Short mmCIF file of C-alpha atoms and ligand atoms in Angstrom, two decimals:
data_model
loop_
_atom_site.label_atom_id
_atom_site.label_comp_id
_atom_site.label_asym_id
_atom_site.label_seq_id
_atom_site.Cartn_x
_atom_site.Cartn_y
_atom_site.Cartn_z
CA MET A 410 28.86 16.23 -38.71
CA ILE A 411 28.28 19.31 -36.56
CA LYS A 412 25.21 21.13 -37.83
CA PRO A 413 22.00 22.50 -36.29
CA LYS A 414 19.45 19.75 -35.66
CA LYS A 415 15.85 20.26 -34.68
CA PHE A 416 15.31 19.66 -30.95
CA SER A 417 12.87 16.97 -29.89
CA ASN A 418 11.01 19.55 -27.75
CA LYS A 419 9.28 22.57 -29.28
CA ASN A 420 10.26 24.98 -26.49
CA PHE A 421 13.29 25.80 -24.35
CA LEU A 422 11.67 26.59 -21.01
CA SER A 423 14.03 24.60 -18.81
CA SER A 424 17.55 23.21 -19.10
CA LEU A 425 15.88 19.80 -19.07
CA ASP A 426 14.07 20.51 -22.35
CA LEU A 427 17.34 19.52 -24.07
CA SER A 428 18.91 16.07 -24.00
CA PRO A 429 22.64 15.72 -23.15
CA GLU A 430 23.32 15.03 -26.88
CA GLU A 431 21.41 18.18 -27.88
CA VAL A 432 23.40 20.28 -25.39
CA ILE A 433 26.73 18.89 -26.65
CA ASN A 434 25.74 19.48 -30.28
CA LEU A 435 24.63 23.02 -29.45
CA LEU A 436 27.91 23.81 -27.66
CA ASN A 437 29.87 22.43 -30.62
CA ILE A 438 27.86 24.57 -33.05
CA ALA A 439 28.39 27.63 -30.85
CA GLN A 440 32.15 27.00 -30.80
CA LYS A 441 32.24 26.67 -34.59
CA ILE A 442 30.28 29.90 -34.94
CA LYS A 443 32.69 31.64 -32.56
CA ASN A 444 35.70 30.30 -34.50
CA LYS A 445 34.09 31.44 -37.78
CA ASP A 446 34.07 27.85 -39.05
CA LEU A 447 30.31 27.86 -39.51
CA ASN A 448 28.10 30.47 -41.11
CA LEU A 449 24.35 30.01 -40.67
CA GLU A 450 21.62 31.94 -42.48
CA PHE A 451 17.99 32.20 -41.43
CA GLN A 452 16.86 35.18 -43.50
CA ASN A 453 13.68 37.00 -42.54
CA LYS A 454 13.16 35.10 -39.28
CA VAL A 455 11.80 37.29 -36.50
CA LEU A 456 12.42 36.88 -32.76
CA GLY A 457 10.00 38.62 -30.39
CA LEU A 458 11.49 39.66 -27.04
CA VAL A 459 9.04 40.06 -24.15
CA PHE A 460 11.00 41.17 -21.09
CA ASP A 461 9.12 41.88 -17.84
CA LYS A 462 12.48 42.46 -16.10
CA SER A 463 15.57 44.50 -17.02
CA SER A 464 18.30 43.03 -19.20
CA THR A 465 21.51 44.07 -20.91
CA ARG A 466 23.27 40.85 -21.96
CA THR A 467 20.30 38.64 -22.78
CA ARG A 468 18.46 41.26 -24.80
CA VAL A 469 21.48 42.50 -26.76
CA SER A 470 23.03 39.05 -27.33
CA PHE A 471 19.72 37.79 -28.75
CA GLN A 472 19.44 40.88 -30.96
CA VAL A 473 22.97 40.49 -32.31
CA ALA A 474 22.58 36.71 -32.69
CA MET A 475 19.45 37.23 -34.82
CA SER A 476 21.11 39.93 -36.86
CA ARG A 477 24.10 37.63 -37.56
CA LEU A 478 21.69 34.92 -38.74
CA GLY A 479 20.11 37.38 -41.18
CA GLY A 480 16.91 37.82 -39.19
CA THR A 481 15.60 40.53 -36.93
CA THR A 482 14.13 41.09 -33.45
CA ILE A 483 11.24 43.08 -32.08
CA ASP A 484 11.59 44.33 -28.51
CA LEU A 485 8.04 44.07 -27.15
CA ASN A 486 8.64 46.20 -24.09
CA PRO A 487 5.69 45.30 -21.80
CA THR A 488 5.36 48.88 -20.55
CA THR A 489 4.70 50.24 -24.04
CA SER A 490 2.62 47.31 -25.30
CA GLN A 491 -0.75 46.06 -24.06
CA ILE A 492 1.04 43.41 -21.98
CA GLY A 493 1.66 45.95 -19.23
CA ARG A 494 -2.04 46.84 -19.20
CA GLY A 495 -2.90 43.25 -18.35
CA GLU A 496 -3.83 41.67 -21.69
CA PRO A 497 -4.04 37.92 -20.96
CA ILE A 498 -0.97 35.86 -21.83
CA LYS A 499 -3.11 33.46 -23.85
CA ASP A 500 -4.19 36.29 -26.17
CA THR A 501 -0.74 37.90 -26.40
CA ALA A 502 0.91 34.55 -27.15
CA ARG A 503 -1.56 33.63 -29.91
CA VAL A 504 -1.14 37.02 -31.59
CA LEU A 505 2.66 37.35 -31.28
CA SER A 506 3.26 33.83 -32.55
CA ARG A 507 1.39 34.71 -35.75
CA TYR A 508 3.86 37.57 -36.34
CA CYS A 509 7.11 36.11 -34.97
CA ASP A 510 8.97 32.83 -35.61
CA VAL A 511 10.16 32.44 -32.01
CA LEU A 512 9.53 34.24 -28.70
CA ALA A 513 12.03 34.85 -25.86
CA ILE A 514 10.31 35.65 -22.58
CA ARG A 515 11.86 37.08 -19.39
CA THR A 516 9.36 37.06 -16.57
CA PHE A 517 8.83 36.22 -12.90
CA GLN A 518 6.87 32.98 -12.53
CA GLN A 519 7.78 29.86 -14.50
CA THR A 520 4.03 29.17 -14.81
CA HIS A 521 3.61 32.42 -16.79
CA LEU A 522 6.34 31.29 -19.19
CA GLU A 523 4.57 27.93 -19.52
CA GLU A 524 1.33 29.75 -20.28
CA TYR A 525 3.05 31.58 -23.18
CA ALA A 526 4.37 28.25 -24.45
CA LYS A 527 0.95 26.64 -24.18
CA TRP A 528 -0.71 29.25 -26.38
CA SER A 529 2.16 30.11 -28.74
CA SER A 530 2.21 28.28 -32.07
CA LYS A 531 5.97 29.00 -32.27
CA PRO A 532 8.87 27.98 -29.98
CA VAL A 533 9.23 29.86 -26.69
CA ILE A 534 12.62 30.43 -25.03
CA ASN A 535 13.14 31.06 -21.31
CA ALA A 536 15.17 34.29 -21.18
CA LEU A 537 15.13 34.06 -17.32
CA THR A 538 12.42 33.36 -14.77
CA ASP A 539 12.57 33.25 -10.99
CA LEU A 540 13.15 29.48 -11.33
CA GLU A 541 15.64 29.09 -14.18
CA HIS A 542 18.07 30.86 -16.51
CA PRO A 543 18.83 28.10 -19.05
CA CYS A 544 20.34 30.32 -21.79
CA GLN A 545 22.86 31.70 -19.31
CA VAL A 546 24.17 28.30 -18.27
CA LEU A 547 24.64 27.15 -21.87
CA ALA A 548 27.14 30.02 -22.20
CA ASP A 549 28.65 29.07 -18.84
CA PHE A 550 29.26 25.46 -19.88
CA MET A 551 30.65 26.65 -23.22
CA THR A 552 33.14 28.81 -21.28
CA ILE A 553 34.01 25.86 -19.02
CA LYS A 554 34.49 23.56 -22.05
CA GLU A 555 36.81 26.10 -23.69
CA GLU A 556 38.97 25.99 -20.57
CA PHE A 557 38.86 22.36 -19.44
CA PHE A 558 37.58 20.37 -22.52
CA ASP A 559 36.36 17.36 -20.49
CA PHE A 560 33.28 17.93 -18.31
CA SER A 561 33.81 14.70 -16.36
CA LYS A 562 36.93 16.21 -14.74
CA VAL A 563 35.30 19.51 -13.74
CA VAL A 564 34.18 20.51 -10.24
CA LEU A 565 31.94 23.57 -10.43
CA THR A 566 31.29 25.41 -7.16
CA PHE A 567 28.57 28.03 -6.98
CA ILE A 568 28.79 30.29 -3.91
CA GLY A 569 25.75 32.38 -3.01
CA ASP A 570 21.99 32.31 -3.36
CA GLY A 571 20.26 29.11 -4.46
CA ASN A 572 18.53 31.08 -7.21
CA ASN A 573 17.55 30.71 -10.88
CA VAL A 574 21.17 30.57 -12.05
CA ALA A 575 22.10 27.98 -9.40
CA ASN A 576 19.05 25.89 -10.37
CA SER A 577 20.02 25.90 -14.05
CA LEU A 578 23.66 25.09 -13.27
CA ILE A 579 22.42 22.10 -11.26
CA LEU A 580 20.19 20.82 -14.08
CA ASN A 581 22.59 21.43 -16.96
CA GLY A 582 25.47 20.13 -14.84
CA ALA A 583 23.54 16.89 -14.32
CA LEU A 584 22.95 16.57 -18.08
CA LEU A 585 26.69 16.95 -18.71
CA GLY A 586 27.91 14.81 -15.80
CA VAL A 587 29.65 17.72 -14.05
CA GLU A 588 30.19 17.70 -10.27
CA VAL A 589 28.22 20.71 -9.02
CA ARG A 590 28.57 22.03 -5.48
CA ILE A 591 26.35 24.78 -4.12
CA ALA A 592 27.42 26.70 -1.00
CA CYS A 593 24.70 28.97 0.38
CA PRO A 594 23.58 30.28 3.76
CA ARG A 595 21.05 28.10 5.59
CA GLY A 596 17.56 28.75 4.23
CA TYR A 597 18.79 29.84 0.78
CA GLU A 598 19.26 26.37 -0.72
CA PRO A 599 18.19 25.77 -4.34
CA ASN A 600 14.66 24.63 -5.21
CA SER A 601 14.03 21.13 -3.80
CA LEU A 602 12.30 19.86 -6.96
CA ILE A 603 15.30 20.93 -9.04
CA ILE A 604 17.61 19.03 -6.66
CA LYS A 605 15.38 15.96 -6.94
CA LYS A 606 15.40 16.10 -10.74
CA ALA A 607 19.21 16.44 -10.85
CA ASN A 608 19.68 13.56 -8.41
CA ALA A 609 17.43 11.39 -10.59
CA ILE A 610 19.62 12.17 -13.64
CA ASN A 611 22.80 11.58 -11.64
CA ALA A 612 21.35 8.15 -10.75
CA GLY A 613 23.30 7.29 -7.63
CA ARG A 614 26.49 9.15 -8.61
CA ASN A 615 27.27 11.67 -5.86
CA LEU A 616 27.66 14.60 -8.30
CA LEU A 617 25.48 17.21 -6.59
CA LYS A 618 26.52 18.58 -3.21
CA ILE A 619 24.69 21.26 -1.23
CA THR A 620 26.51 22.78 1.75
CA ASN A 621 26.47 25.84 3.98
CA ASP A 622 30.29 25.91 4.12
CA PRO A 623 31.93 27.87 1.25
CA TYR A 624 35.44 26.71 2.21
CA ALA A 625 34.51 23.03 2.06
CA ALA A 626 32.80 23.67 -1.29
CA VAL A 627 35.81 25.26 -3.02
CA ASP A 628 38.32 22.60 -1.98
CA GLY A 629 39.41 20.96 -5.27
CA ALA A 630 37.11 23.13 -7.42
CA ASN A 631 38.08 24.19 -10.97
CA VAL A 632 35.30 26.71 -11.43
CA LEU A 633 34.09 29.24 -8.84
CA TYR A 634 30.81 30.87 -9.80
CA THR A 635 28.65 33.46 -8.12
CA ASP A 636 25.63 35.65 -8.83
CA VAL A 637 23.89 38.53 -7.07
CA TRP A 638 22.59 37.81 -3.58
CA SER A 639 19.27 39.56 -4.29
CA SER A 640 17.77 38.78 -7.69
CA MET A 641 15.41 40.99 -9.67
CA GLY A 642 12.13 41.11 -7.77
CA GLU A 643 13.87 40.67 -4.38
CA GLU A 644 14.91 44.29 -3.93
CA ASN A 645 12.95 44.52 -0.65
CA GLN A 646 15.00 41.63 0.83
CA GLN A 647 18.35 43.19 0.01
CA GLU A 648 19.24 44.53 3.45
CA GLU A 649 18.41 41.26 5.19
CA LYS A 650 20.17 39.12 2.58
CA ASP A 651 23.32 41.25 2.69
CA LYS A 652 23.58 40.31 6.39
CA GLU A 653 22.69 36.64 5.91
CA PHE A 654 25.26 36.21 3.10
CA ASN A 655 28.14 37.61 5.13
CA GLY A 656 31.04 35.13 4.61
CA PHE A 657 29.88 34.08 1.13
CA THR A 658 31.92 36.62 -0.85
CA ILE A 659 34.31 35.21 -3.44
CA ASP A 660 37.51 36.92 -2.31
CA ARG A 661 41.22 36.25 -2.61
CA LYS A 662 41.24 33.98 0.47
CA LEU A 663 38.43 31.76 -0.82
CA VAL A 664 39.99 31.58 -4.31
CA SER A 665 43.31 30.46 -2.73
CA LYS A 666 41.57 27.32 -1.40
CA ALA A 667 40.40 26.20 -4.86
CA ASN A 668 42.48 24.33 -7.46
CA LYS A 669 45.44 26.25 -8.86
CA ASP A 670 43.85 26.19 -12.35
CA ALA A 671 40.49 27.50 -11.10
CA ILE A 672 38.61 30.08 -13.15
CA ILE A 673 36.04 32.59 -11.91
CA LEU A 674 32.61 33.00 -13.48
CA HIS A 675 29.77 35.46 -12.80
CA CYS A 676 26.68 35.80 -15.00
CA LEU A 677 26.68 39.60 -14.40
CA PRO A 678 25.57 42.18 -13.40
CA ALA A 679 27.97 42.00 -10.42
CA TYR A 680 27.90 43.85 -7.12
CA ARG A 681 31.55 44.24 -6.22
CA SER A 682 32.38 43.77 -2.52
CA LYS A 683 29.14 41.85 -1.99
CA GLU A 684 29.15 38.45 -3.80
CA ILE A 685 32.64 39.02 -5.30
CA THR A 686 35.54 41.40 -4.71
CA ASP A 687 36.75 43.78 -7.40
CA GLU A 688 40.18 42.18 -7.13
CA VAL A 689 38.84 38.69 -7.99
CA ILE A 690 36.53 39.75 -10.81
CA GLU A 691 39.38 41.74 -12.40
CA SER A 692 41.98 38.99 -11.81
CA LYS A 693 43.66 36.76 -14.41
CA LYS A 694 41.46 33.89 -13.30
CA SER A 695 38.29 35.72 -14.25
CA ARG A 696 36.51 34.60 -17.44
CA VAL A 697 33.41 36.75 -16.94
CA PHE A 698 33.71 38.67 -20.20
CA GLU A 699 34.42 35.53 -22.27
CA GLN A 700 31.34 34.09 -20.54
CA ALA A 701 29.25 37.16 -21.45
CA GLU A 702 30.48 36.99 -25.07
CA ASN A 703 29.53 33.32 -25.26
CA ARG A 704 25.88 34.23 -24.59
CA MET A 705 25.76 35.50 -28.18
CA HIS A 706 27.34 32.38 -29.72
CA VAL A 707 25.22 29.82 -27.83
CA GLN A 708 22.03 31.75 -28.51
CA GLN A 709 22.87 31.91 -32.20
CA ALA A 710 23.29 28.11 -32.09
CA LEU A 711 20.07 27.73 -30.08
CA LEU A 712 18.07 29.82 -32.56
CA ALA A 713 19.56 27.89 -35.49
CA CYS A 714 18.42 24.59 -33.94
CA LEU A 715 14.94 25.99 -33.25
CA PHE A 716 14.65 27.22 -36.89
CA SER A 717 15.95 23.93 -38.37
N1 CP B 1611 23.35 37.56 -17.22
C1 CP B 1611 22.23 38.14 -17.69
O1 CP B 1611 21.21 37.48 -17.97
O2 CP B 1611 22.33 39.49 -17.81
P1 CP B 1611 21.17 40.49 -18.18
O3 CP B 1611 20.22 40.55 -17.01
O4 CP B 1611 21.85 41.79 -18.43
O5 CP B 1611 20.43 39.98 -19.40
N1 NVA B 1612 19.76 35.86 -10.38
C1 NVA B 1612 19.79 37.07 -11.13
C2 NVA B 1612 20.36 36.83 -12.48
C3 NVA B 1612 20.52 38.07 -13.32
C4 NVA B 1612 21.06 37.78 -14.67
C5 NVA B 1612 18.40 37.66 -11.22
O1 NVA B 1612 17.44 36.89 -11.42
O2 NVA B 1612 18.25 38.87 -11.06
#
């Protein structure tokens, strides 16, 4: 039966904190929630949001997800709390976890997130770090499942920077047995430890491909995915990266080389005419707004499992 089950790990800091079975169950719960076949109640639960970086989708989808579960959120904006004045994470985490039932943290270093998790008595969720964006890719794989049903037949090609989103697609893709191809300019490949972990899960199956050729990467792909070339915190590299990423725009020509049934994903926010053209993001193949909506459903499912 499809119902929220407690995860074996306390926290969700990395895509690899969930087992393949836990991911599948979570996606099934999310789909039932979306279809209004499942109504979950977690009255009076409180989610604390600590966001060191900007956010529209992650913040609001967590807020609405909590509200739909019957709970509430507190936005602990670091600039108006003592966090911004440098209160140690180990103190903040011990205090906040006495008030809240779960914490979602968006920050720079993965080690800072791990420090929160170490000192928090309640579960900690990665709401994006420089290394990973695991909540995002749960919504991405939900969107892919809605379209193609069977992950084993999907080829997912990510074109752009080997960043947090690419890293999480690689890890979650490995859990689900999806062929993941990353096409990035030389020097912008994904984190080598992430690649190693995915290859270990793939166990000899050639499911992860890293290339510097976007055209080779889209040949036979069902899903074309991109993200900003310069992530939050990399604003000073923008000019240089815009030059280096020339040729890595998802445009009509690149899309024409993919499978006929290919869909287009982007985690948003998007910079039109840089990583993707306006024409492609607004085309019939685009699923970016379904993908953004699915953030809310998967996070509701995630919270329900963490509260179970
Ligand atoms: N995709 C995503 O995480 O968007 P926000 O930065 O708006 O939360
Ligand atoms: N890679 C982007 C994702 C934004 C949702 C960033 O970290 O800024």
